[in-house]
Short mmCIF file of C-alpha atoms in Angstrom, two decimals:
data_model
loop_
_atom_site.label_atom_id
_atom_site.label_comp_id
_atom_site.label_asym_id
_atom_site.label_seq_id
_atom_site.Cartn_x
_atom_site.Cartn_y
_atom_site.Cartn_z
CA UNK J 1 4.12 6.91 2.58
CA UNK J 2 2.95 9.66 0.97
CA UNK J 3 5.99 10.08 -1.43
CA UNK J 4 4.73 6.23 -2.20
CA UNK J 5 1.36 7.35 -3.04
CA UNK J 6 2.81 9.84 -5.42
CA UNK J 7 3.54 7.52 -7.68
CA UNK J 8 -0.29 6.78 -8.56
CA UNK J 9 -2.59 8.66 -10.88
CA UNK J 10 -5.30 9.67 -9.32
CA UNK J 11 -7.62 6.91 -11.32
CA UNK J 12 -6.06 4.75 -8.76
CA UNK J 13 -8.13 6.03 -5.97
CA UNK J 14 -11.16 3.39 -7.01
CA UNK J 15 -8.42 0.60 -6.07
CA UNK J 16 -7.43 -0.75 -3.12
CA UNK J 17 -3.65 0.58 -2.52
CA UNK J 18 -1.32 -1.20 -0.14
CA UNK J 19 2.09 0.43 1.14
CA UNK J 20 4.66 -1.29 2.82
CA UNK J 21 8.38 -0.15 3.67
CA UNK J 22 9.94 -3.86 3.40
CA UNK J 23 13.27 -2.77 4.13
CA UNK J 24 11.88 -1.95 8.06
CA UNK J 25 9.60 -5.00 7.66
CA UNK J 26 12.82 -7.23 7.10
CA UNK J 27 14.26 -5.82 9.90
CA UNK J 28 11.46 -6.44 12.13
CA UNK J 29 11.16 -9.68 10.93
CA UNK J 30 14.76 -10.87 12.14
CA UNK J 31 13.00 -10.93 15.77
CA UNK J 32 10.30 -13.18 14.82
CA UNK J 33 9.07 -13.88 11.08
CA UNK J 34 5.82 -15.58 12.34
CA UNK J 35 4.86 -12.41 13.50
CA UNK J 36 5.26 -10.12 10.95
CA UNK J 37 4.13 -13.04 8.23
CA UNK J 38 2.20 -12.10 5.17
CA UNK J 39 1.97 -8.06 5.98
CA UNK J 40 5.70 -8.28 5.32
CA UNK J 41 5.23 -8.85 1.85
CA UNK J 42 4.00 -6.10 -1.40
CA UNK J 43 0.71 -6.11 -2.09
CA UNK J 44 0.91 -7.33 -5.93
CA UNK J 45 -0.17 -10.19 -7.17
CA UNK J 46 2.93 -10.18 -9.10
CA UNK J 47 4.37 -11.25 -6.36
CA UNK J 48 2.85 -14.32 -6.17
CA UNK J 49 3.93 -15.49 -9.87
CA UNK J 50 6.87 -18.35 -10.08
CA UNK J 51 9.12 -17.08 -11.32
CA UNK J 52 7.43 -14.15 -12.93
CA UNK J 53 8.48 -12.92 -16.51
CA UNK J 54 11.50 -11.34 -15.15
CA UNK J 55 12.91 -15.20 -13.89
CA UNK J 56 15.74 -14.91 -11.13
CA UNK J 57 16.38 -12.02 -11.94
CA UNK J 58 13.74 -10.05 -9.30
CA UNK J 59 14.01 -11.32 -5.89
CA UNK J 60 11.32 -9.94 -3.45
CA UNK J 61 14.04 -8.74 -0.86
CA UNK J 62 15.57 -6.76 -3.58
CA UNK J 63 11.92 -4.44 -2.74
CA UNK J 64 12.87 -1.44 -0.32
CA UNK J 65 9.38 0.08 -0.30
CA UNK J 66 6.50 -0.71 -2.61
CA UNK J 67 3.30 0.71 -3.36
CA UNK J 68 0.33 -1.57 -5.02
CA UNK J 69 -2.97 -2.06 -6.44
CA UNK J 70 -4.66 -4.62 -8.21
CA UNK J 71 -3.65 -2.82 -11.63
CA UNK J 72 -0.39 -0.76 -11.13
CA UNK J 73 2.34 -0.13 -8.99
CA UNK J 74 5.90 1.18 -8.23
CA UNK J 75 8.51 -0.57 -5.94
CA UNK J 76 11.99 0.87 -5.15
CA UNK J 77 15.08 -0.90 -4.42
CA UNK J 78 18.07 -2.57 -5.68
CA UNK J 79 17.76 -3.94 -9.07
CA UNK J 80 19.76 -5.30 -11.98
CA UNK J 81 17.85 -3.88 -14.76
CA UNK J 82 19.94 -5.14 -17.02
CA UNK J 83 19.27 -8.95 -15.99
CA UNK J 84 15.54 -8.17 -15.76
CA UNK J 85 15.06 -6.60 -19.29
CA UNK J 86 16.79 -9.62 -20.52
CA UNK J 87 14.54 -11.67 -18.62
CA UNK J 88 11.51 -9.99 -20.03
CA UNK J 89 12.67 -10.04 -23.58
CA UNK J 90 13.51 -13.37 -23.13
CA UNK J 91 9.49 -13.68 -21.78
CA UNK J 92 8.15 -11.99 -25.15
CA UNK J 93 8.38 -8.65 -24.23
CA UNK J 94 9.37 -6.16 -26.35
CA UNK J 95 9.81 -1.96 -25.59
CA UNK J 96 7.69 0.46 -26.97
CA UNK J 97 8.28 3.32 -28.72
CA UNK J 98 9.59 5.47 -25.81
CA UNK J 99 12.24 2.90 -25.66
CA UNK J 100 11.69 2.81 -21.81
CA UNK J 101 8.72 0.44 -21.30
CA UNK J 102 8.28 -3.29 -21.85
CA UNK J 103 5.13 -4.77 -22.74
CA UNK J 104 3.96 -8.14 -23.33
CA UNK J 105 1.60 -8.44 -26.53
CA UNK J 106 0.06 -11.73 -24.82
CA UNK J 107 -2.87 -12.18 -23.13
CA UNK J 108 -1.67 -10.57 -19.67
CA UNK J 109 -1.16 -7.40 -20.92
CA UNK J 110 1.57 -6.16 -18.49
CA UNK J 111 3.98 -3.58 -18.90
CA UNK J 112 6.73 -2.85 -16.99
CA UNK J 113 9.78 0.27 -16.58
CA UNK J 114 13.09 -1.17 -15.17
CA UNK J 115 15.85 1.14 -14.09
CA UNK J 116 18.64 -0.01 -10.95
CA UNK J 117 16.77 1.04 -8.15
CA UNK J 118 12.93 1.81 -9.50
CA UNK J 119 10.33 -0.52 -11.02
CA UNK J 120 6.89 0.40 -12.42
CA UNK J 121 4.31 -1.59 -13.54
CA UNK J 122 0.66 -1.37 -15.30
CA UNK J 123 -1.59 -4.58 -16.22
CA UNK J 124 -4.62 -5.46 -18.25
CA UNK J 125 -3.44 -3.33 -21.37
CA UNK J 126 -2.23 -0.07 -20.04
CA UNK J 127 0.86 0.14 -22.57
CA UNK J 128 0.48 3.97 -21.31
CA UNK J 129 1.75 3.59 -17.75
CA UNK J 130 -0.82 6.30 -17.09
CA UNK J 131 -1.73 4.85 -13.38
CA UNK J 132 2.31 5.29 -12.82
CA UNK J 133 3.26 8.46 -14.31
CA UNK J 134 0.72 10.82 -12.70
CA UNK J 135 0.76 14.60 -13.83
CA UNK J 136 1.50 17.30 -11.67
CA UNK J 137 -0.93 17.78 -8.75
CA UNK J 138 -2.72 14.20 -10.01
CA UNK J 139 -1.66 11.50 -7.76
CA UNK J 140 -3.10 10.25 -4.79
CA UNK J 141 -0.71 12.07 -2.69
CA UNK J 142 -2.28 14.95 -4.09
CA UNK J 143 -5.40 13.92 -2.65
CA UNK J 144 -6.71 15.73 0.91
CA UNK J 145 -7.95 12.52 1.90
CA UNK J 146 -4.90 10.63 1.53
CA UNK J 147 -3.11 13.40 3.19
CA UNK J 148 -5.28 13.31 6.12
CA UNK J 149 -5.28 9.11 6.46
CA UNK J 150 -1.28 9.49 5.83
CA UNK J 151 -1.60 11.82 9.00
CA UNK J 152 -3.12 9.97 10.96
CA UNK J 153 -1.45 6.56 10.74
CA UNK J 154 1.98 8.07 11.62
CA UNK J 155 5.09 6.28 11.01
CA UNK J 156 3.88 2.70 9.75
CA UNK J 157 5.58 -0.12 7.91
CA UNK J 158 2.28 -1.02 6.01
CA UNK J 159 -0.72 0.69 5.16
CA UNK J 160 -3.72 -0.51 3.18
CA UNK J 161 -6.33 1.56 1.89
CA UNK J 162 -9.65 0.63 1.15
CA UNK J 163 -11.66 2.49 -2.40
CA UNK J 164 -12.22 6.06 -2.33
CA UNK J 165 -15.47 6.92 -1.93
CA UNK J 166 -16.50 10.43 -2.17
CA UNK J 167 -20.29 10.03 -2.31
CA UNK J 168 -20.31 8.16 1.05
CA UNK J 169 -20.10 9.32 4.64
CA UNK J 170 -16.89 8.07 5.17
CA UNK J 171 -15.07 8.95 2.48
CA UNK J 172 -11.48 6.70 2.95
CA UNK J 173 -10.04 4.45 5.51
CA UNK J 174 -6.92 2.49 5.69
CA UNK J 175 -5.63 0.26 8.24
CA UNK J 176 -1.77 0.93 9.34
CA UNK J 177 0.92 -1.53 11.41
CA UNK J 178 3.46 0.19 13.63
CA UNK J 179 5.81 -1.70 15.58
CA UNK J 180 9.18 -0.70 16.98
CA UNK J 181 10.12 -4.22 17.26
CA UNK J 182 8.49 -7.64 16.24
CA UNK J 183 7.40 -8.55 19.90
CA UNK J 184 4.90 -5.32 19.97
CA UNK J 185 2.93 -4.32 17.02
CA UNK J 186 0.21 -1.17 16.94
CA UNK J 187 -2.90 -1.13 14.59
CA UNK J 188 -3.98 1.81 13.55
CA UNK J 189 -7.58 1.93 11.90
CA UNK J 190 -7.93 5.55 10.57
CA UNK J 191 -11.30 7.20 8.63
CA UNK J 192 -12.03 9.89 6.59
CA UNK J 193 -15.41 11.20 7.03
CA UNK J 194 -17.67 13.81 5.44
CA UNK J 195 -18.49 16.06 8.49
CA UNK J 196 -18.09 16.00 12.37
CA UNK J 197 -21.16 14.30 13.34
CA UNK J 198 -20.35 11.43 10.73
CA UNK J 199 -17.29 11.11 12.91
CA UNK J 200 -18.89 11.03 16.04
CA UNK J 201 -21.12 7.93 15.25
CA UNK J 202 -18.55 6.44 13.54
CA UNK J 203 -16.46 7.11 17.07
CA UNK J 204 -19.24 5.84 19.17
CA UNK J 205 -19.54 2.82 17.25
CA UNK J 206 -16.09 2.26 17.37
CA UNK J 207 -16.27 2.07 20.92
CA UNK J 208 -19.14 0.13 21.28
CA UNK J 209 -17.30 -2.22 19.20
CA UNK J 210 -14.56 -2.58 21.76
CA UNK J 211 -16.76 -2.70 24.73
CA UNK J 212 -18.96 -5.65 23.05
CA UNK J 213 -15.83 -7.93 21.87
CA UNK J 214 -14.03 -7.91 25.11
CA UNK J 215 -11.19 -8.63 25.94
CA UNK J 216 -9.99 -9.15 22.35
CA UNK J 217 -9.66 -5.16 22.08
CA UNK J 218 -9.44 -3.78 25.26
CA UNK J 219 -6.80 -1.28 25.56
CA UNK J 220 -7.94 0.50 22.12
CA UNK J 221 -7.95 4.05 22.30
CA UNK J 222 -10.44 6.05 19.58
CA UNK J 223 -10.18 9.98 18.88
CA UNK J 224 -11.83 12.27 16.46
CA UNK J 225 -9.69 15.03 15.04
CA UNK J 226 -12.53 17.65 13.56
CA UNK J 227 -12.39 20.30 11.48
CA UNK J 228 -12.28 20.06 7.62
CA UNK J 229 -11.90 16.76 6.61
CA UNK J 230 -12.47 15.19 9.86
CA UNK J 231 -10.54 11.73 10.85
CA UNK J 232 -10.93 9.37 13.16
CA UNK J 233 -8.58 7.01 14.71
CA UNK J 234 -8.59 3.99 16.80
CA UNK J 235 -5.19 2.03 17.97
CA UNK J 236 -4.66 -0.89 19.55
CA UNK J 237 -1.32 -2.36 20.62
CA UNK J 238 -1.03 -6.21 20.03
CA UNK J 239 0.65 -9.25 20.72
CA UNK J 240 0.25 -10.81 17.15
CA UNK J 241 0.23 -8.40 14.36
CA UNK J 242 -1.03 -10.83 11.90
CA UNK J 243 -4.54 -11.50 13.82
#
């Protein structure tokens, strides 16, 4: 996850980011695609297009892992770049002068870097690719708070982070799914927050949370790890990961 979230400039950190390893999401879907649903798929809104300016040539299960937000993204795979470049040319794109990125002049404003097995992509204008190319020491992975949510959720198949927000008690949260097969899934709810006793109330109410709405989470175990950067985390294994 975190070699995901090196692929975003640190601007990104005002967006909502999603992560998801689709290759293990596939494979946990092959036990029951109901379950795993909608978190199976990237978080663009690319996604969503029909066809999208790169035609048949992009197929969503060609996506091995892909990180997202509303403006930028990178997803790794196996691609034909060649078939996709013609695709966008044939779409009104044209490459800049780095000869590496596509842009479309249009009224979308997207860019896009092809190769075989990476694709990169800014909207609204960014002809740059800024949000995808951070510099060294820039990108969200670079970030402690990222670190220390990345910790936290442990090995998951999708994370999505909410806006960072420095200026606020708690600072970053994401919400993770873990499953070892499609029949059990595990949310993880993890928080950043700006000192130990912001983590304690944000513990307590956690579990008052759990104790007022149940059954529906009974069973969820919350913890506070302290010390700089404090975190805390609340799990709970379900039935139906897409509730």
């Amino acid at each position: 996850m975190l070699e995901g979230l090196g692929a975003l400039a640190d601007d990104s950190s005002a967006n909502q980011v999603s992560y998801l390893d689709a290759a293990k999401a596939r494979e946990l879907s092959k036990g029951d695609q109901k379950r795993i649903g909608s978190i199976g798929q990237p978080g663009s809104a690319l996604i969503g297009y029909t066809p999208g300016p790169w035609g048949e040539a992009l197929k969503v299960t060609q996506i091995d892992t892909a990180v997202d937000t509303k403006s930028a993204g990178r997803w790794e795979g196996s691609f034909d770049a060649a078939a996709i470049t013609t695709s966008l040319k044939s779409n009104g794109y044209k490459q800049s002068g780095d000869g590496e990125t596509w842009t479309d002049s249009g009224s979308k404003g997207m860019s896009f870097k092809i190769s075989n097995d990476e694709i990169s992509y800014t909207v609204h204008g960014d002809t740059s690719m800024a949000a995808v190319t951070p510099k060294d020491g820039a990108s969200l992975a670079d970030r402690k708070e990222y670190q220390r949510v990345a910790e936290c959720l442990g090995d998951v198949y999708r994370a999505d982070f909410l806006p960072l927000t420095s200026a606020k008690p708690v600072r970053l949260s994401a919400l993770g799914q873990q499953a070892a097969s499609a029949a059990k899934n595990t949310e993880i709810l993890c928080l950043v927050a700006k000192d130990e006793a912001t983590a304690d109330r944000a513990a307590a109410k956690l579990r008052s949370v759990v104790a007022d709405m149940s059954p529906t989470f009974d069973g969820t175990k919350v913890t506070v790890d302290k010390g700089d950067q404090p975190v805390v985390r609340a799990a709970l294994a379900r039935r139906d990961p897409a509730r």
